[in-house]
Amino acid sequence: MGHPTPTEIQPGTPPPRRNREEQQPPSKSKGWVWLVVLVAVGAASYYYWPKIQQYFSGPAPAATTGKGKGKGGTALVVAARAKKGNIGVYDTGLGAVTPIYTVTIKSRVDGELMSVNFKEGQTVKKGDLLLQIDPRPYQVQLDQAEGQLAHDQALLKNARVDLDRYKTLLNQQAIPEQQYATQEALVSQYEGTIKTDQAAIDNAKLNLTYSRITAPIDGRIGLRLVDPGNIVHASDPNGLLVITQMDPISVIFTIPEDQLPPVLERVHAGATLHAEAWDREKKNKLADGKLDTIDNQIDPTTGTLRLRAIFDNKAYMLYPSQFVNVRLLVEQKTGVVLIPNAAVQRNQQNTYVWLVKPDSTVTVSMITTGVTENDQTEIISGVNPGDVLVTVGVDRLLEGGRVNAQVPGEAPRGGGRGDQASGDAPRGDKTGGDAPSGGHSGRGKGSRSGKGTS
């Protein structure tokens, strides 16, 4: 039961007892503990606040206005210099690795499989012994055919002796002419028998040859399909093993019919087109080769044409039926203006770059792009060789603002205090947002790798 309420306490009744905890006053030691904790937290905040302040403060304005009145100092950016160089025009198509030669080995005679003279996955040369079928039945057939030939050769020899004798008697008119003609026909008969016997010998020798199965091509052996001790037949539908030529190997790939004319032009001119085989994700190059042949018709359902490229495959990086991406070099452009892809900025209307001028200020320059290959882009107009272009930190720029451009391998351009003093690092932005208005515009010629606009 709980304590009685004041209304329930009768006069003269002693007050209810309280628990020992309720009777004791609060301890003074707890107040000291809280005081120590507050002092420790304050000291830690004072010590670590300069280090964590950067995580709460936003980026300081880094650009200046075109009149030179800075709003936030000089922007620290990374830049690159436009240069002249070479760039390739590639056609890319999905293909499948296809061996030039694939042979399924079958038996051409019947008999017991005596021995297997290879290991699965072994690389063999043409003429290497692979399998041995029991040759004894065919050796017996050869002996019989040779014996029959010797017998018939003896009969032929005797018939020829009689024919010579009959010829002499016929000249002396000692025998009728019919007897001489009969003997002459007998000699011809034995000569035919000799040819039949010789054919039987050749057939027995051929069967003996077929009992030794050798490699018809250079290649790699797959998994064994029949084990020693089995009886094999020439009529068996399945083979004994499969040999695939691995080096060189081919890739059959497709390209759209719209890309065919430049390829045909180069091929008809006698040029050898370089080809590259890349993995499915286009991250690793597997092999280098060359275009070998072009199919004779376009697939009307897909509008594509099949091509075959030959690749050296000594490292076995290409395997039959493997899907790869083939890059066919159609044209090599030389002496063109190249800039890094990171310097190219785009919005819905224009393609542009941030150009660093000699006075360390930046301006927008509209460009026309051409071929894009790897991390470089061809510039048709808008940039000259030697121009310095911002690649990292474009989101911190304003038209006419001052920058401290750092070109890898060169001394820093520009100077001033601002972002460098605050310790902010340049931030990359490949899109760059909307470009300031101004500049010129046009349309680029484009390429197979991508069309540029300005």
Coordinates of C-alpha atoms in Angstrom, one line a residue:
M1 CA 0.0 0.0 0.0
G2 CA 1.1 3.6 -0.6
H3 CA 1.5 6.4 1.9
P4 CA -1.8 7.8 3.2
T5 CA -2.9 11.2 1.9
P6 CA -2.9 14.2 4.1
T7 CA -6.7 13.9 4.4
E8 CA -6.4 10.4 5.7
I9 CA -3.9 11.1 8.6
Q10 CA -5.8 11.3 11.8
P11 CA -4.9 13.9 14.5
G12 CA -2.2 12.7 16.9
T13 CA -0.9 10.1 14.4
P14 CA 2.9 10.3 13.9
P15 CA 4.1 11.1 10.4
P16 CA 4.9 8.1 8.1
R17 CA 8.5 6.9 7.8
R18 CA 10.5 7.6 4.6
N19 CA 13.0 5.4 2.9
R20 CA 16.7 5.9 3.8
E21 CA 17.4 7.3 0.3
E22 CA 14.7 9.9 0.6
Q23 CA 16.0 11.0 4.0
Q24 CA 19.7 11.4 2.8
P25 CA 20.6 14.8 1.1
P26 CA 22.1 14.7 -2.5
S27 CA 25.8 13.9 -2.6
K28 CA 28.1 16.8 -3.4
S29 CA 30.6 14.5 -5.2
K30 CA 28.3 14.1 -8.2
G31 CA 28.5 17.9 -8.9
W32 CA 32.3 17.7 -9.1
V33 CA 32.1 14.9 -11.7
W34 CA 29.9 16.9 -14.0
L35 CA 32.1 19.9 -13.6
V36 CA 35.2 17.8 -14.7
V37 CA 33.3 16.4 -17.7
L38 CA 32.3 19.9 -18.9
V39 CA 35.8 21.2 -18.6
A40 CA 37.2 18.2 -20.6
V41 CA 34.6 18.7 -23.3
G42 CA 35.4 22.3 -23.6
A43 CA 39.1 21.7 -23.8
A44 CA 38.7 19.1 -26.5
S45 CA 36.4 21.4 -28.5
Y46 CA 39.0 24.2 -28.3
Y47 CA 41.8 21.8 -29.4
Y48 CA 40.1 20.0 -32.3
W49 CA 37.8 22.8 -33.6
P50 CA 40.3 24.1 -36.3
K51 CA 40.6 20.5 -37.7
I52 CA 36.8 19.8 -37.9
Q53 CA 35.8 23.4 -38.9
Q54 CA 36.6 22.6 -42.6
Y55 CA 33.9 19.9 -42.6
F56 CA 31.2 22.4 -41.6
S57 CA 32.3 25.4 -43.7
G58 CA 31.2 25.6 -47.3
P59 CA 33.5 26.3 -50.2
A60 CA 34.7 29.8 -50.3
P61 CA 34.0 31.9 -53.5
A62 CA 37.1 31.4 -55.6
A63 CA 36.6 33.6 -58.7
T64 CA 36.8 37.2 -59.3
T65 CA 34.7 39.4 -61.6
G66 CA 35.8 40.6 -64.9
K67 CA 36.7 44.0 -63.5
G68 CA 39.3 42.5 -61.2
K69 CA 37.4 43.1 -58.0
G70 CA 37.7 39.8 -56.2
K71 CA 34.8 38.2 -54.4
G72 CA 36.9 35.4 -53.0
G73 CA 40.5 35.6 -54.3
T74 CA 42.3 33.6 -57.0
A75 CA 40.9 30.1 -57.8
L76 CA 43.3 27.2 -57.7
V77 CA 42.7 24.9 -60.7
V78 CA 44.4 22.2 -62.6
A79 CA 45.0 22.8 -66.3
A80 CA 46.4 21.1 -69.4
R81 CA 48.0 22.4 -72.6
A82 CA 46.5 21.7 -76.0
K83 CA 48.9 20.0 -78.3
K84 CA 49.3 18.6 -81.8
G85 CA 49.3 14.9 -82.2
N86 CA 47.8 11.8 -83.9
I87 CA 44.4 10.2 -83.2
G88 CA 42.8 7.1 -84.7
V89 CA 39.3 6.7 -86.1
Y90 CA 37.9 3.3 -85.0
D91 CA 34.9 1.2 -85.8
T92 CA 33.8 -1.0 -82.9
G93 CA 31.8 -4.2 -83.2
L94 CA 30.8 -7.1 -81.0
G95 CA 32.3 -10.4 -82.1
A96 CA 32.9 -14.0 -81.2
V97 CA 36.2 -15.8 -81.3
T98 CA 36.1 -18.4 -84.0
P99 CA 38.9 -20.9 -84.8
I100 CA 40.3 -21.0 -88.3
Y101 CA 40.4 -24.8 -88.1
T102 CA 38.5 -27.2 -85.9
V103 CA 38.7 -30.9 -86.5
T104 CA 36.7 -33.7 -84.9
I105 CA 38.8 -36.9 -85.0
K106 CA 36.9 -40.1 -85.9
S107 CA 38.0 -43.6 -86.6
R108 CA 38.1 -44.8 -90.2
V109 CA 38.4 -48.5 -89.3
D110 CA 36.7 -50.8 -86.8
G111 CA 38.6 -52.2 -83.8
E112 CA 39.6 -52.0 -80.2
L113 CA 41.1 -48.7 -79.0
M114 CA 44.5 -49.9 -77.7
S115 CA 46.2 -46.7 -76.5
V116 CA 45.7 -42.9 -76.1
N117 CA 49.0 -41.0 -76.6
F118 CA 47.9 -37.5 -75.5
K119 CA 46.8 -35.6 -72.5
E120 CA 43.7 -33.5 -72.4
G121 CA 44.6 -29.8 -73.2
Q122 CA 47.8 -30.8 -74.9
T123 CA 49.1 -28.8 -77.8
V124 CA 50.1 -31.1 -80.7
K125 CA 51.7 -30.7 -84.1
K126 CA 50.5 -32.1 -87.4
G127 CA 51.5 -35.8 -87.7
D128 CA 51.8 -36.5 -84.0
L129 CA 50.4 -40.0 -83.0
L130 CA 47.2 -39.6 -81.0
L131 CA 45.4 -42.9 -80.9
Q132 CA 46.3 -46.6 -81.7
I133 CA 43.6 -49.0 -82.8
D134 CA 44.3 -52.7 -82.8
P135 CA 46.3 -53.3 -86.0
R136 CA 46.5 -57.1 -85.9
P137 CA 43.4 -57.9 -88.0
Y138 CA 44.6 -55.6 -90.8
Q139 CA 48.1 -57.1 -90.6
V140 CA 46.5 -60.6 -91.2
Q141 CA 44.6 -59.2 -94.2
L142 CA 47.8 -57.8 -95.6
D143 CA 49.6 -61.2 -95.3
Q144 CA 46.7 -62.9 -97.0
A145 CA 46.7 -60.5 -99.9
E146 CA 50.4 -60.8 -100.4
G147 CA 50.1 -64.6 -100.4
Q148 CA 47.4 -64.5 -103.0
L149 CA 49.5 -62.2 -105.1
A150 CA 52.4 -64.6 -105.0
H151 CA 50.2 -67.5 -106.1
D152 CA 48.6 -65.6 -109.0
Q153 CA 52.0 -64.3 -110.1
A154 CA 53.2 -67.9 -110.5
L155 CA 50.1 -68.9 -112.5
L156 CA 50.7 -65.8 -114.8
K157 CA 54.3 -66.8 -115.3
N158 CA 53.4 -70.4 -116.3
A159 CA 50.7 -69.1 -118.7
R160 CA 53.1 -66.8 -120.4
V161 CA 55.6 -69.7 -120.9
D162 CA 52.8 -71.7 -122.5
L163 CA 51.8 -68.8 -124.7
D164 CA 55.3 -68.5 -126.1
R165 CA 55.4 -72.2 -126.8
Y166 CA 52.0 -72.1 -128.5
K167 CA 53.2 -69.2 -130.6
T168 CA 56.1 -71.2 -132.0
L169 CA 53.8 -74.2 -132.7
L170 CA 51.3 -71.9 -134.4
N171 CA 54.0 -70.6 -136.7
Q172 CA 54.8 -74.2 -137.6
Q173 CA 51.1 -74.9 -138.0
A174 CA 51.4 -77.6 -135.4
I175 CA 48.4 -76.4 -133.4
P176 CA 45.2 -74.8 -134.3
E177 CA 44.9 -71.1 -134.0
Q178 CA 42.0 -71.4 -131.5
Q179 CA 44.3 -73.0 -128.9
Y180 CA 46.8 -70.1 -129.1
A181 CA 43.9 -67.6 -128.7
T182 CA 42.7 -69.4 -125.6
Q183 CA 46.1 -69.4 -124.0
E184 CA 46.5 -65.7 -124.8
A185 CA 43.2 -64.9 -123.0
L186 CA 44.3 -67.0 -120.0
V187 CA 47.4 -64.8 -119.7
S188 CA 45.3 -61.6 -119.7
Q189 CA 43.0 -63.1 -117.0
Y190 CA 46.0 -63.8 -114.7
E191 CA 47.2 -60.2 -115.3
G192 CA 43.8 -58.9 -114.1
T193 CA 44.0 -61.1 -111.1
I194 CA 47.4 -59.7 -110.2
K195 CA 46.0 -56.2 -110.2
T196 CA 43.2 -57.3 -107.9
D197 CA 45.7 -58.8 -105.5
Q198 CA 47.7 -55.7 -105.5
A199 CA 44.6 -53.6 -104.7
A200 CA 43.9 -56.0 -101.8
I201 CA 47.4 -55.4 -100.5
D202 CA 47.1 -51.6 -100.8
N203 CA 43.7 -51.7 -99.0
A204 CA 45.2 -53.7 -96.1
K205 CA 48.1 -51.3 -95.8
L206 CA 45.7 -48.4 -95.8
N207 CA 43.7 -50.0 -92.9
L208 CA 47.0 -50.4 -91.1
T209 CA 47.7 -46.7 -91.6
Y210 CA 44.2 -45.8 -90.4
S211 CA 44.7 -47.8 -87.2
R212 CA 47.3 -45.2 -86.2
I213 CA 45.3 -41.9 -85.8
T214 CA 47.6 -38.8 -86.1
A215 CA 46.9 -35.1 -85.8
P216 CA 45.8 -33.6 -89.1
I217 CA 46.5 -30.0 -87.9
D218 CA 48.5 -28.0 -85.3
G219 CA 46.2 -27.2 -82.4
R220 CA 45.1 -27.9 -78.9
I221 CA 43.2 -31.0 -77.8
G222 CA 40.0 -30.8 -75.8
L223 CA 38.6 -33.3 -73.5
R224 CA 38.9 -37.0 -74.4
L225 CA 35.6 -38.5 -75.6
V226 CA 36.5 -42.3 -75.7
D227 CA 38.6 -44.3 -73.3
P228 CA 41.1 -47.1 -74.2
G229 CA 39.5 -50.5 -74.3
N230 CA 36.4 -49.5 -76.2
I231 CA 35.5 -50.9 -79.6
V232 CA 35.3 -48.1 -82.1
H233 CA 33.6 -48.1 -85.5
A234 CA 34.0 -46.0 -88.6
S235 CA 30.2 -45.5 -88.5
D236 CA 30.1 -44.0 -85.0
P237 CA 28.4 -40.6 -85.0
N238 CA 30.6 -39.1 -82.2
G239 CA 34.2 -38.5 -82.6
L240 CA 37.2 -39.6 -80.4
L241 CA 38.5 -36.1 -79.7
V242 CA 38.4 -32.5 -81.0
I243 CA 41.5 -30.5 -82.1
T244 CA 41.2 -26.7 -82.3
Q245 CA 43.7 -24.4 -83.8
M246 CA 44.4 -21.7 -81.2
D247 CA 47.3 -19.7 -82.7
P248 CA 46.5 -17.9 -84.9
I249 CA 42.8 -17.5 -84.2
S250 CA 40.1 -15.4 -85.7
V251 CA 37.2 -13.2 -84.5
I252 CA 34.1 -12.7 -86.5
F253 CA 32.5 -9.4 -85.7
T254 CA 29.9 -7.1 -87.2
I255 CA 29.7 -3.4 -88.2
P256 CA 26.8 -1.3 -89.4
E257 CA 26.4 -1.0 -93.1
D258 CA 26.8 2.8 -92.8
Q259 CA 30.4 2.3 -91.7
L260 CA 31.2 -0.1 -94.6
P261 CA 32.2 2.4 -97.4
P262 CA 35.4 3.8 -95.7
V263 CA 36.4 0.2 -94.8
L264 CA 35.9 -1.0 -98.4
E265 CA 37.8 2.0 -99.7
R266 CA 40.8 1.2 -97.6
V267 CA 40.7 -2.5 -98.4
H268 CA 40.4 -1.9 -102.1
A269 CA 43.3 0.4 -101.9
G270 CA 45.4 -2.5 -100.6
A271 CA 45.7 -1.2 -97.0
T272 CA 45.9 -3.7 -94.1
L273 CA 43.6 -2.5 -91.3
H274 CA 44.8 -3.0 -87.8
A275 CA 42.3 -4.6 -85.3
E276 CA 42.3 -4.9 -81.5
A277 CA 40.4 -7.4 -79.4
W278 CA 39.1 -6.1 -76.0
D279 CA 37.3 -7.9 -73.3
R280 CA 33.5 -7.5 -72.7
E281 CA 33.9 -4.4 -70.5
K282 CA 36.4 -2.8 -72.9
K283 CA 39.0 -2.5 -70.1
N284 CA 41.7 -4.9 -71.1
K285 CA 43.1 -5.4 -74.6
L286 CA 43.5 -9.1 -75.3
A287 CA 45.3 -9.3 -78.6
D288 CA 46.4 -7.3 -81.7
G289 CA 45.7 -8.5 -85.2
K290 CA 44.5 -7.4 -88.7
L291 CA 41.4 -7.5 -90.9
D292 CA 41.4 -10.7 -93.0
T293 CA 38.2 -10.8 -95.0
I294 CA 34.7 -9.2 -95.4
D295 CA 31.6 -11.2 -95.9
N296 CA 29.8 -11.0 -99.3
Q297 CA 26.4 -9.9 -98.1
I298 CA 24.7 -7.7 -95.5
D299 CA 22.2 -9.1 -93.0
P300 CA 18.9 -7.5 -94.0
T301 CA 17.4 -8.1 -90.5
T302 CA 20.1 -6.2 -88.6
G303 CA 21.7 -4.0 -91.3
T304 CA 25.2 -5.2 -90.4
L305 CA 28.0 -6.9 -92.2
R306 CA 30.3 -9.6 -90.8
L307 CA 34.1 -9.3 -90.9
R308 CA 36.8 -11.7 -89.9
A309 CA 40.0 -10.5 -88.2
I310 CA 43.1 -12.7 -87.5
F311 CA 44.9 -12.5 -84.2
D312 CA 48.1 -13.9 -82.8
N313 CA 47.2 -15.9 -79.7
K314 CA 50.4 -17.3 -78.2
A315 CA 49.2 -16.5 -74.7
Y316 CA 45.8 -18.1 -75.3
M317 CA 44.0 -14.9 -74.3
L318 CA 41.3 -15.7 -76.9
Y319 CA 39.1 -18.8 -76.6
P320 CA 36.6 -20.2 -79.1
S321 CA 33.1 -18.8 -78.7
Q322 CA 34.4 -16.0 -76.4
F323 CA 32.6 -12.7 -76.8
V324 CA 34.9 -9.7 -77.4
N325 CA 34.8 -6.2 -78.6
V326 CA 36.8 -5.5 -81.8
R327 CA 38.2 -2.1 -82.6
L328 CA 39.0 -1.7 -86.3
L329 CA 41.4 1.2 -87.1
V330 CA 39.9 2.8 -90.2
E331 CA 41.9 6.0 -90.4
Q332 CA 44.9 7.6 -88.6
K333 CA 44.6 11.4 -88.3
T334 CA 47.9 13.2 -87.9
G335 CA 48.8 16.7 -86.9
V336 CA 45.5 17.6 -85.3
V337 CA 44.8 19.6 -82.1
L338 CA 44.2 17.3 -79.1
I339 CA 43.0 18.2 -75.6
P340 CA 42.1 16.0 -72.6
N341 CA 38.4 14.9 -72.4
A342 CA 38.2 16.6 -68.9
A343 CA 38.7 20.0 -70.5
V344 CA 35.6 19.6 -72.7
Q345 CA 32.5 21.1 -71.1
R346 CA 28.9 20.8 -72.4
N347 CA 25.5 22.2 -71.7
Q348 CA 22.2 21.9 -73.6
Q349 CA 23.3 24.5 -76.3
N350 CA 27.1 24.6 -76.5
T351 CA 30.3 22.7 -76.2
Y352 CA 33.1 24.9 -74.7
V353 CA 36.3 25.0 -72.7
W354 CA 37.6 27.3 -70.0
L355 CA 40.7 29.0 -71.6
V356 CA 43.4 30.5 -69.3
K357 CA 44.7 33.7 -70.8
P358 CA 48.2 35.0 -70.4
D359 CA 47.1 37.4 -67.6
S360 CA 45.9 34.4 -65.6
T361 CA 42.2 35.1 -66.1
V362 CA 39.8 32.6 -67.7
T363 CA 37.3 33.0 -70.5
V364 CA 34.8 30.7 -72.2
S365 CA 35.8 29.5 -75.7
M366 CA 33.3 27.7 -77.9
I367 CA 34.7 24.7 -79.7
T368 CA 34.0 22.1 -82.4
T369 CA 35.0 18.6 -81.5
G370 CA 36.0 15.7 -83.8
V371 CA 37.2 12.3 -82.9
T372 CA 37.3 11.1 -79.2
E373 CA 39.7 8.3 -78.4
N374 CA 40.6 7.1 -74.9
D375 CA 41.2 10.3 -72.9
Q376 CA 41.8 12.7 -75.8
T377 CA 39.5 14.7 -78.0
E378 CA 40.2 16.2 -81.4
I379 CA 39.4 19.9 -81.6
I380 CA 38.4 21.2 -85.1
S381 CA 38.0 24.8 -84.1
G382 CA 38.1 27.0 -81.0
V383 CA 41.4 26.0 -79.5
N384 CA 45.0 26.5 -80.8
P385 CA 48.1 24.4 -80.0
G386 CA 49.7 25.6 -76.7
D387 CA 46.5 27.0 -75.2
V388 CA 46.0 26.3 -71.5
L389 CA 42.6 24.8 -70.6
V390 CA 41.1 24.1 -67.2
T391 CA 40.5 20.5 -66.5
V392 CA 39.8 20.4 -62.7
G393 CA 38.0 23.1 -60.8
V394 CA 35.7 24.4 -63.6
D395 CA 32.8 24.7 -61.1
R396 CA 34.7 27.4 -59.3
L397 CA 35.1 29.7 -62.3
L398 CA 33.5 32.9 -63.5
E399 CA 34.1 34.7 -66.8
G400 CA 37.1 36.9 -66.4
G401 CA 38.1 35.5 -63.0
R402 CA 41.7 35.1 -61.9
V403 CA 43.1 31.6 -61.5
N404 CA 46.2 29.9 -60.3
A405 CA 46.5 27.2 -63.0
Q406 CA 48.7 24.3 -62.3
V407 CA 49.8 22.4 -65.4
P408 CA 51.4 19.1 -64.6
G409 CA 55.1 19.3 -65.4
E410 CA 55.1 23.2 -65.5
A411 CA 55.5 25.9 -63.0
P412 CA 52.2 27.3 -61.5
R413 CA 50.5 30.1 -63.5
G414 CA 49.1 33.2 -61.8
G415 CA 49.1 33.7 -58.0
G416 CA 47.3 35.6 -55.3
R417 CA 45.7 34.7 -52.0
G418 CA 42.4 33.1 -51.7
D419 CA 41.6 29.4 -51.9
Q420 CA 45.3 28.5 -51.4
A421 CA 45.2 30.3 -48.1
S422 CA 42.0 28.6 -47.0
G423 CA 43.4 25.2 -48.0
D424 CA 40.5 24.3 -50.4
A425 CA 41.4 21.8 -53.1
P426 CA 40.0 22.2 -56.6
R427 CA 37.0 20.1 -57.4
G428 CA 36.5 18.3 -60.7
D429 CA 33.5 18.9 -62.8
K430 CA 33.4 17.5 -66.3
T431 CA 30.0 18.9 -67.1
G432 CA 30.7 22.4 -65.9
G433 CA 27.0 23.4 -65.8
D434 CA 25.7 26.1 -68.1
A435 CA 28.3 28.0 -70.0
P436 CA 28.3 31.8 -69.9
S437 CA 26.8 33.3 -73.0
G438 CA 29.0 34.5 -75.7
G439 CA 31.6 33.1 -78.1
H440 CA 30.8 31.5 -81.5
S441 CA 29.0 28.3 -82.3
G442 CA 29.0 25.8 -85.1
R443 CA 28.7 22.2 -85.8
G444 CA 31.6 19.7 -85.8
K445 CA 32.2 17.2 -88.5
G446 CA 32.2 14.4 -85.9
S447 CA 33.6 11.0 -86.3
R448 CA 32.8 7.3 -85.8
S449 CA 33.7 7.6 -82.1
G450 CA 31.4 10.5 -81.4
K451 CA 30.1 13.7 -83.0
G452 CA 31.1 17.1 -81.5
T453 CA 28.9 20.2 -81.6
S454 CA 29.5 23.7 -80.6

